[in-house]
Amino acid sequence: MSVTPAERKPIISAADFDLSDYDFWARPMPEREHAFQLLRDLEHPAFYEEMELTYAPKGPGYYALVKHADILEASRNPEVFCSGEGGATNIPDMPPEFTEYFGSMINMDDPRHARLRRIVSRAFTPKMIKQFEADVDTAAARIVDDLIAKGSGCDFVTEVAAKLPLKIICDMMGIPEKDYGTVFDRSNMILGGFDPEYGGEDMSTIAEKLLTAGMELQQLVQDLAAQRAEHPTSDLISSLVNANIDGEQLTAQELGSFFILLVVAGNETTRNAISYGLRLLTQNPDQRALLLEDLDGRLPGAVEEIVRLASPVNYMRRKVTRDHEMNGQLYRKGQKVVLYYWAANRDARVFPDPFRFDITRSPNPHVGYGGPGPHFCLGAHLARREITVMFRELLRRVPQIEGGSPERLYSSFINGIKHMKCEF
């Protein structure tokens, strides 16, 4: 049973909250920021028990890595901090039936991870992305046209932020426009299943709904893949289906899992960065004015600062493959660590005045696209392009647009905004 805000214990010390308790993730953002500040001030990482779930056995618990240095070192050392034993996108070990749909590269280690990334990377090259740059510009312009036609007071998330990444990912893959709604709804379910708006009030059915959403997305892309194998076009599905790298090709299951990764990571995260960006510009009129003085010159820096503070993916999990000491802490084989990127991006050791939105911040070594190493986001270049184009179009044509109070996603994994009214 959820705890009401009045019943929640005030956070004074690191002993006053539990990252495994879902009620923690319903706390207001300032309280969560304070909690992670307390964790960063600890000499050693805090350890937490895992929560009980109906669809996964309770694991051994995990260490919360919240310092920038710890996350960099763990990310650069995948042989010790692995992704493949139970999955990286969830703290409990993923049951076998889940891997059929959610077992893509992000939940793998080398050599299998390297094989898949090698195949996918050949079809996901800068040249391939370049083909879609004009499409990004055109799509952003149409989205702002529709926004202006609808007028002030509409939902910025659904009318603007969600539309651009959804259209670009679907167009890249060759998904017909009639299926956009299916992709949007199912990806919301996969990443927001614990939020009552997407997963419902009955927590016992979450696993079934997640698996159903994964199955439907995988079936959608596998049906298209079968068509493209016979009649290839210029889309990404055709490139992936027909890619042959040193005699290797993606299986139908691998293609389906990659598509789920792409639409979930490429759609949801960019949507949240764009939504968060408008809110930051609204709360910091001095930074908006600075940006408008030199939009083209300052927009790249603004995008990096938006991603740093938005940190759309809160964490990834790793499992320790052998006893290992890191920054004075001994980790034992079989233990888990959770890399809280959101917390690392607010580490004052790396980012002076870390809670300040500063579009001129330089350097800005954030980990908003993951840490360095083999799992750095494959779509970072495309995400930057989409965020840049969307804000260039918005701020040129509706320069005083403002975002209201956001309705946040109830999730420990995604720092999401579900709805936010805009005024202009």
CSV table of N, CA, C and O in Angstrom, one decimal, residues 319-405:
chain,number,residue,atom,x,y,z
A,319,LYS,N,26.3,-6.7,-12.6
A,319,LYS,CA,26.6,-7.8,-11.6
A,319,LYS,C,28.1,-8.0,-11.6
A,319,LYS,O,28.8,-8.0,-12.6
A,320,VAL,N,28.7,-8.2,-10.4
A,320,VAL,CA,30.1,-8.3,-10.2
A,320,VAL,C,30.5,-9.8,-10.5
A,320,VAL,O,30.0,-10.7,-10.0
A,321,THR,N,31.5,-9.9,-11.4
A,321,THR,CA,31.9,-11.3,-11.9
A,321,THR,C,33.0,-11.9,-11.0
A,321,THR,O,33.2,-13.1,-11.1
A,322,ARG,N,33.7,-11.0,-10.3
A,322,ARG,CA,34.8,-11.5,-9.4
A,322,ARG,C,35.1,-10.5,-8.3
A,322,ARG,O,34.7,-9.3,-8.5
A,323,ASP,N,35.7,-10.9,-7.3
A,323,ASP,CA,36.0,-10.0,-6.2
A,323,ASP,C,36.8,-8.8,-6.8
A,323,ASP,O,37.8,-9.0,-7.5
A,324,HIS,N,36.5,-7.6,-6.4
A,324,HIS,CA,37.1,-6.4,-7.0
A,324,HIS,C,37.0,-5.2,-6.1
A,324,HIS,O,36.0,-4.9,-5.5
A,325,GLU,N,38.1,-4.5,-5.9
A,325,GLU,CA,38.1,-3.3,-5.1
A,325,GLU,C,38.1,-2.1,-6.0
A,325,GLU,O,38.9,-2.0,-7.0
A,326,MET,N,37.2,-1.1,-5.7
A,326,MET,CA,37.1,0.1,-6.5
A,326,MET,C,36.9,1.3,-5.5
A,326,MET,O,36.0,1.3,-4.7
A,327,ASN,N,37.8,2.2,-5.6
A,327,ASN,CA,37.7,3.4,-4.8
A,327,ASN,C,37.5,3.1,-3.3
A,327,ASN,O,36.6,3.7,-2.6
A,328,GLY,N,38.2,2.1,-2.8
A,328,GLY,CA,38.2,1.8,-1.4
A,328,GLY,C,37.1,0.9,-1.0
A,328,GLY,O,37.0,0.6,0.2
A,329,GLN,N,36.3,0.4,-1.9
A,329,GLN,CA,35.2,-0.5,-1.5
A,329,GLN,C,35.4,-1.8,-2.2
A,329,GLN,O,35.7,-1.9,-3.4
A,330,LEU,N,35.3,-2.9,-1.4
A,330,LEU,CA,35.5,-4.3,-1.9
A,330,LEU,C,34.1,-4.8,-2.4
A,330,LEU,O,33.2,-4.8,-1.6
A,331,TYR,N,34.0,-5.2,-3.6
A,331,TYR,CA,32.8,-5.8,-4.1
A,331,TYR,C,33.0,-7.3,-4.4
A,331,TYR,O,34.1,-7.7,-5.0
A,332,ARG,N,32.1,-8.1,-3.9
A,332,ARG,CA,32.3,-9.6,-4.0
A,332,ARG,C,31.6,-10.2,-5.2
A,332,ARG,O,30.6,-9.6,-5.7
A,333,LYS,N,32.1,-11.3,-5.7
A,333,LYS,CA,31.5,-11.9,-6.8
A,333,LYS,C,30.1,-12.2,-6.6
A,333,LYS,O,29.7,-12.7,-5.5
A,334,GLY,N,29.2,-11.9,-7.6
A,334,GLY,CA,27.8,-12.2,-7.4
A,334,GLY,C,27.0,-11.0,-6.9
A,334,GLY,O,25.7,-11.0,-7.0
A,335,GLN,N,27.7,-10.0,-6.3
A,335,GLN,CA,26.9,-8.9,-5.8
A,335,GLN,C,26.5,-8.0,-7.0
A,335,GLN,O,27.0,-8.1,-8.1
A,336,LYS,N,25.6,-7.1,-6.7
A,336,LYS,CA,25.1,-6.2,-7.7
A,336,LYS,C,25.4,-4.8,-7.4
A,336,LYS,O,25.5,-4.4,-6.2
A,337,VAL,N,25.6,-4.0,-8.4
A,337,VAL,CA,25.8,-2.5,-8.2
A,337,VAL,C,24.8,-1.8,-9.2
A,337,VAL,O,24.5,-2.4,-10.3
A,338,VAL,N,24.2,-0.7,-8.8
A,338,VAL,CA,23.3,0.0,-9.6
A,338,VAL,C,24.0,1.4,-9.9
A,338,VAL,O,24.3,2.1,-9.0
A,339,LEU,N,24.1,1.7,-11.2
A,339,LEU,CA,24.8,3.0,-11.6
A,339,LEU,C,23.7,4.1,-11.8
A,339,LEU,O,23.0,4.0,-12.7
A,340,TYR,N,23.6,5.0,-10.8
A,340,TYR,CA,22.6,6.0,-10.8
A,340,TYR,C,23.2,7.2,-11.6
A,340,TYR,O,23.8,8.1,-11.0
A,341,TYR,N,23.0,7.2,-12.9
A,341,TYR,CA,23.5,8.3,-13.8
A,341,TYR,C,22.9,9.7,-13.4
A,341,TYR,O,23.6,10.7,-13.4
A,342,TRP,N,21.6,9.7,-13.0
A,342,TRP,CA,21.0,10.9,-12.6
A,342,TRP,C,21.7,11.5,-11.4
A,342,TRP,O,21.9,12.7,-11.3
A,343,ALA,N,22.2,10.7,-10.5
A,343,ALA,CA,22.9,11.2,-9.3
A,343,ALA,C,24.3,11.6,-9.7
A,343,ALA,O,24.8,12.7,-9.2
A,344,ALA,N,25.0,10.9,-10.5
A,344,ALA,CA,26.3,11.2,-11.0
A,344,ALA,C,26.3,12.6,-11.7
A,344,ALA,O,27.3,13.3,-11.6
A,345,ASN,N,25.3,12.9,-12.4
A,345,ASN,CA,25.2,14.1,-13.2
A,345,ASN,C,25.0,15.3,-12.3
A,345,ASN,O,24.9,16.5,-12.7
A,346,ARG,N,24.8,15.1,-11.0
A,346,ARG,CA,24.7,16.2,-10.0
A,346,ARG,C,25.8,16.1,-9.0
A,346,ARG,O,25.7,16.7,-7.9
A,347,ASP,N,26.9,15.5,-9.3
A,347,ASP,CA,28.1,15.4,-8.4
A,347,ASP,C,28.9,16.7,-8.4
A,347,ASP,O,29.5,17.0,-9.4
A,348,ALA,N,28.9,17.3,-7.3
A,348,ALA,CA,29.6,18.6,-7.2
A,348,ALA,C,31.1,18.5,-7.4
A,348,ALA,O,31.8,19.5,-7.7
A,349,ARG,N,31.7,17.3,-7.3
A,349,ARG,CA,33.1,17.1,-7.5
A,349,ARG,C,33.4,17.3,-9.0
A,349,ARG,O,34.6,17.6,-9.4
A,350,VAL,N,32.4,17.2,-9.9
A,350,VAL,CA,32.6,17.3,-11.3
A,350,VAL,C,31.9,18.5,-11.9
A,350,VAL,O,32.4,19.1,-12.8
A,351,PHE,N,30.7,18.8,-11.3
A,351,PHE,CA,29.9,19.9,-11.9
A,351,PHE,C,29.7,21.0,-10.8
A,351,PHE,O,28.9,20.8,-9.9
A,352,PRO,N,30.5,22.0,-10.8
A,352,PRO,CA,30.3,23.1,-9.9
A,352,PRO,C,28.9,23.6,-9.9
A,352,PRO,O,28.3,23.8,-10.9
A,353,ASP,N,28.4,23.9,-8.7
A,353,ASP,CA,27.0,24.3,-8.6
A,353,ASP,C,26.1,23.4,-9.4
A,353,ASP,O,25.4,23.9,-10.3
A,354,PRO,N,26.0,22.1,-9.1
A,354,PRO,CA,25.4,21.1,-10.0
A,354,PRO,C,23.9,21.3,-10.2
A,354,PRO,O,23.5,20.8,-11.2
A,355,PHE,N,23.2,21.9,-9.3
A,355,PHE,CA,21.8,22.1,-9.5
A,355,PHE,C,21.4,23.3,-10.4
A,355,PHE,O,20.2,23.5,-10.7
A,356,ARG,N,22.4,24.1,-10.8
A,356,ARG,CA,22.1,25.2,-11.6
A,356,ARG,C,22.1,24.9,-13.1
A,356,ARG,O,23.0,24.1,-13.6
A,357,PHE,N,21.1,25.4,-13.8
A,357,PHE,CA,21.0,25.2,-15.2
A,357,PHE,C,21.9,26.2,-15.9
A,357,PHE,O,21.6,27.4,-15.8
A,358,ASP,N,23.0,25.8,-16.5
A,358,ASP,CA,23.9,26.7,-17.1
A,358,ASP,C,24.2,26.2,-18.5
A,358,ASP,O,25.0,25.3,-18.7
A,359,ILE,N,23.7,26.9,-19.5
A,359,ILE,CA,23.8,26.5,-20.9
A,359,ILE,C,25.3,26.7,-21.4
A,359,ILE,O,25.6,26.2,-22.5
A,360,THR,N,26.1,27.4,-20.7
A,360,THR,CA,27.5,27.7,-21.1
A,360,THR,C,28.4,26.7,-20.3
A,360,THR,O,29.6,26.9,-20.4
A,361,ARG,N,27.9,25.8,-19.6
A,361,ARG,CA,28.7,24.9,-18.7
A,361,ARG,C,29.8,24.2,-19.6
A,361,ARG,O,29.4,23.5,-20.6
A,362,SER,N,31.0,24.3,-19.3
A,362,SER,CA,32.1,23.7,-20.0
A,362,SER,C,33.3,23.5,-19.1
A,362,SER,O,33.7,24.4,-18.5
A,363,PRO,N,33.8,22.3,-19.1
A,363,PRO,CA,33.3,21.1,-19.8
A,363,PRO,C,32.1,20.5,-19.1
A,363,PRO,O,31.7,20.9,-18.0
A,364,ASN,N,31.4,19.6,-19.8
A,364,ASN,CA,30.2,19.0,-19.3
A,364,ASN,C,30.2,17.5,-19.5
A,364,ASN,O,29.5,17.0,-20.4
A,365,PRO,N,31.0,16.8,-18.7
A,365,PRO,CA,31.2,15.4,-19.0
A,365,PRO,C,30.1,14.5,-18.4
A,365,PRO,O,30.3,13.6,-17.6
A,366,HIS,N,28.8,14.9,-18.7
A,366,HIS,CA,27.7,14.2,-18.1
A,366,HIS,C,27.6,12.7,-18.6
A,366,HIS,O,28.3,12.4,-19.6
A,367,VAL,N,26.9,11.9,-17.9
A,367,VAL,CA,26.7,10.5,-18.3
A,367,VAL,C,25.2,10.3,-18.6
A,367,VAL,O,24.6,9.2,-18.4
A,368,GLY,N,24.6,11.3,-19.3
A,368,GLY,CA,23.2,11.2,-19.6
A,368,GLY,C,22.9,10.2,-20.7
A,368,GLY,O,21.8,9.7,-20.9
A,369,TYR,N,24.0,9.8,-21.5
A,369,TYR,CA,23.8,8.7,-22.5
A,369,TYR,C,24.5,7.4,-22.0
A,369,TYR,O,24.9,6.6,-22.8
A,370,GLY,N,24.7,7.3,-20.7
A,370,GLY,CA,25.4,6.2,-20.2
A,370,GLY,C,26.9,6.5,-20.0
A,370,GLY,O,27.4,7.6,-20.4
A,371,GLY,N,27.6,5.6,-19.3
A,371,GLY,CA,29.0,5.9,-19.0
A,371,GLY,C,29.8,5.4,-20.2
A,371,GLY,O,29.3,4.8,-21.2
A,372,PRO,N,31.1,5.7,-20.2
A,372,PRO,CA,32.0,5.2,-21.3
A,372,PRO,C,32.1,3.7,-21.3
A,372,PRO,O,31.8,3.0,-20.3
A,373,GLY,N,32.6,3.2,-22.4
A,373,GLY,CA,32.7,1.8,-22.6
A,373,GLY,C,31.7,1.2,-23.6
A,373,GLY,O,31.1,2.0,-24.4
A,374,PRO,N,31.6,-0.1,-23.7
A,374,PRO,CA,30.8,-0.7,-24.8
A,374,PRO,C,29.3,-0.4,-24.8
A,374,PRO,O,28.7,-0.6,-25.8
A,375,HIS,N,28.8,0.0,-23.6
A,375,HIS,CA,27.3,0.2,-23.6
A,375,HIS,C,27.0,1.7,-23.7
A,375,HIS,O,25.8,2.1,-23.5
A,376,PHE,N,27.9,2.6,-24.1
A,376,PHE,CA,27.5,4.0,-24.4
A,376,PHE,C,26.4,4.0,-25.5
A,376,PHE,O,26.5,3.2,-26.5
A,377,CYS,N,25.5,4.9,-25.3
A,377,CYS,CA,24.3,4.9,-26.2
A,377,CYS,C,24.6,5.0,-27.7
A,377,CYS,O,25.3,5.9,-28.1
A,378,LEU,N,24.1,4.0,-28.4
A,378,LEU,CA,24.4,3.9,-29.9
A,378,LEU,C,23.7,5.1,-30.6
A,378,LEU,O,24.1,5.5,-31.6
A,379,GLY,N,22.6,5.6,-30.0
A,379,GLY,CA,21.8,6.6,-30.7
A,379,GLY,C,22.0,8.0,-30.1
A,379,GLY,O,21.2,8.9,-30.4
A,380,ALA,N,23.1,8.2,-29.4
A,380,ALA,CA,23.4,9.5,-28.8
A,380,ALA,C,23.4,10.6,-29.9
A,380,ALA,O,22.9,11.7,-29.7
A,381,HIS,N,24.0,10.4,-31.0
A,381,HIS,CA,24.1,11.4,-32.1
A,381,HIS,C,22.7,11.8,-32.6
A,381,HIS,O,22.4,13.0,-32.8
A,382,LEU,N,21.9,10.8,-32.8
A,382,LEU,CA,20.5,11.1,-33.3
A,382,LEU,C,19.7,11.8,-32.2
A,382,LEU,O,19.0,12.7,-32.5
A,383,ALA,N,19.9,11.4,-30.9
A,383,ALA,CA,19.1,12.1,-29.9
A,383,ALA,C,19.5,13.6,-29.8
A,383,ALA,O,18.7,14.4,-29.7
A,384,ARG,N,20.8,13.8,-29.9
A,384,ARG,CA,21.3,15.2,-29.9
A,384,ARG,C,20.7,16.0,-31.0
A,384,ARG,O,20.3,17.2,-30.9
A,385,ARG,N,20.6,15.4,-32.2
A,385,ARG,CA,20.1,16.0,-33.4
A,385,ARG,C,18.6,16.4,-33.2
A,385,ARG,O,18.2,17.5,-33.5
A,386,GLU,N,17.8,15.4,-32.7
A,386,GLU,CA,16.4,15.7,-32.5
A,386,GLU,C,16.1,16.8,-31.5
A,386,GLU,O,15.3,17.6,-31.7
A,387,ILE,N,16.8,16.7,-30.3
A,387,ILE,CA,16.6,17.8,-29.3
A,387,ILE,C,17.0,19.1,-29.8
A,387,ILE,O,16.3,20.1,-29.6
A,388,THR,N,18.1,19.2,-30.6
A,388,THR,CA,18.6,20.5,-31.1
A,388,THR,C,17.6,21.0,-32.1
A,388,THR,O,17.2,22.2,-32.0
A,389,VAL,N,17.2,20.2,-33.0
A,389,VAL,CA,16.2,20.7,-34.1
A,389,VAL,C,14.9,21.1,-33.5
A,389,VAL,O,14.3,22.1,-33.9
A,390,MET,N,14.4,20.4,-32.5
A,390,MET,CA,13.1,20.7,-31.9
A,390,MET,C,13.2,22.0,-31.2
A,390,MET,O,12.3,22.9,-31.3
A,391,PHE,N,14.2,22.3,-30.4
A,391,PHE,CA,14.3,23.6,-29.7
A,391,PHE,C,14.7,24.7,-30.7
A,391,PHE,O,14.2,25.9,-30.4
A,392,ARG,N,15.4,24.5,-31.7
A,392,ARG,CA,15.7,25.5,-32.7
A,392,ARG,C,14.4,26.0,-33.3
A,392,ARG,O,14.1,27.2,-33.5
A,393,GLU,N,13.5,25.0,-33.7
A,393,GLU,CA,12.3,25.3,-34.4
A,393,GLU,C,11.3,26.0,-33.4
A,393,GLU,O,10.7,27.0,-33.7
A,394,LEU,N,11.2,25.5,-32.2
A,394,LEU,CA,10.3,26.1,-31.2
A,394,LEU,C,10.7,27.5,-30.8
A,394,LEU,O,9.9,28.4,-30.8
A,395,LEU,N,12.0,27.7,-30.5
A,395,LEU,CA,12.5,29.0,-30.0
A,395,LEU,C,12.6,30.1,-31.1
A,395,LEU,O,12.6,31.3,-30.8
A,396,ARG,N,12.6,29.7,-32.4
A,396,ARG,CA,12.6,30.7,-33.5
A,396,ARG,C,11.1,31.1,-33.7
A,396,ARG,O,10.9,32.3,-34.0
A,397,ARG,N,10.2,30.2,-33.5
A,397,ARG,CA,8.8,30.5,-33.9
A,397,ARG,C,7.9,30.8,-32.7
A,397,ARG,O,6.9,31.5,-32.9
A,398,VAL,N,8.2,30.2,-31.6
A,398,VAL,CA,7.4,30.5,-30.4
A,398,VAL,C,8.4,30.8,-29.2
A,398,VAL,O,8.4,30.0,-28.3
A,399,PRO,N,9.1,31.8,-29.3
A,399,PRO,CA,10.3,32.0,-28.4
A,399,PRO,C,9.9,32.2,-26.9
A,399,PRO,O,10.7,31.9,-26.1
A,400,GLN,N,8.7,32.5,-26.6
A,400,GLN,CA,8.3,32.7,-25.2
A,400,GLN,C,7.5,31.5,-24.7
A,400,GLN,O,6.8,31.7,-23.6
A,401,ILE,N,7.4,30.4,-25.4
A,401,ILE,CA,6.7,29.2,-24.9
A,401,ILE,C,7.2,28.8,-23.5
A,401,ILE,O,8.4,28.9,-23.2
A,402,GLU,N,6.3,28.5,-22.6
A,402,GLU,CA,6.6,28.1,-21.3
A,402,GLU,C,5.9,26.7,-20.9
A,402,GLU,O,4.8,26.5,-21.4
A,403,GLY,N,6.6,26.0,-20.1
A,403,GLY,CA,6.0,24.7,-19.7
A,403,GLY,C,5.6,24.8,-18.2
A,403,GLY,O,6.3,25.3,-17.4
A,404,GLY,N,4.4,24.3,-18.0
A,404,GLY,CA,3.8,24.4,-16.6
A,404,GLY,C,4.4,23.3,-15.7
A,404,GLY,O,5.4,22.6,-16.0
A,405,SER,N,3.7,23.1,-14.6
A,405,SER,CA,4.1,22.1,-13.6
A,405,SER,C,4.0,20.7,-14.2
A,405,SER,O,2.9,20.3,-14.7
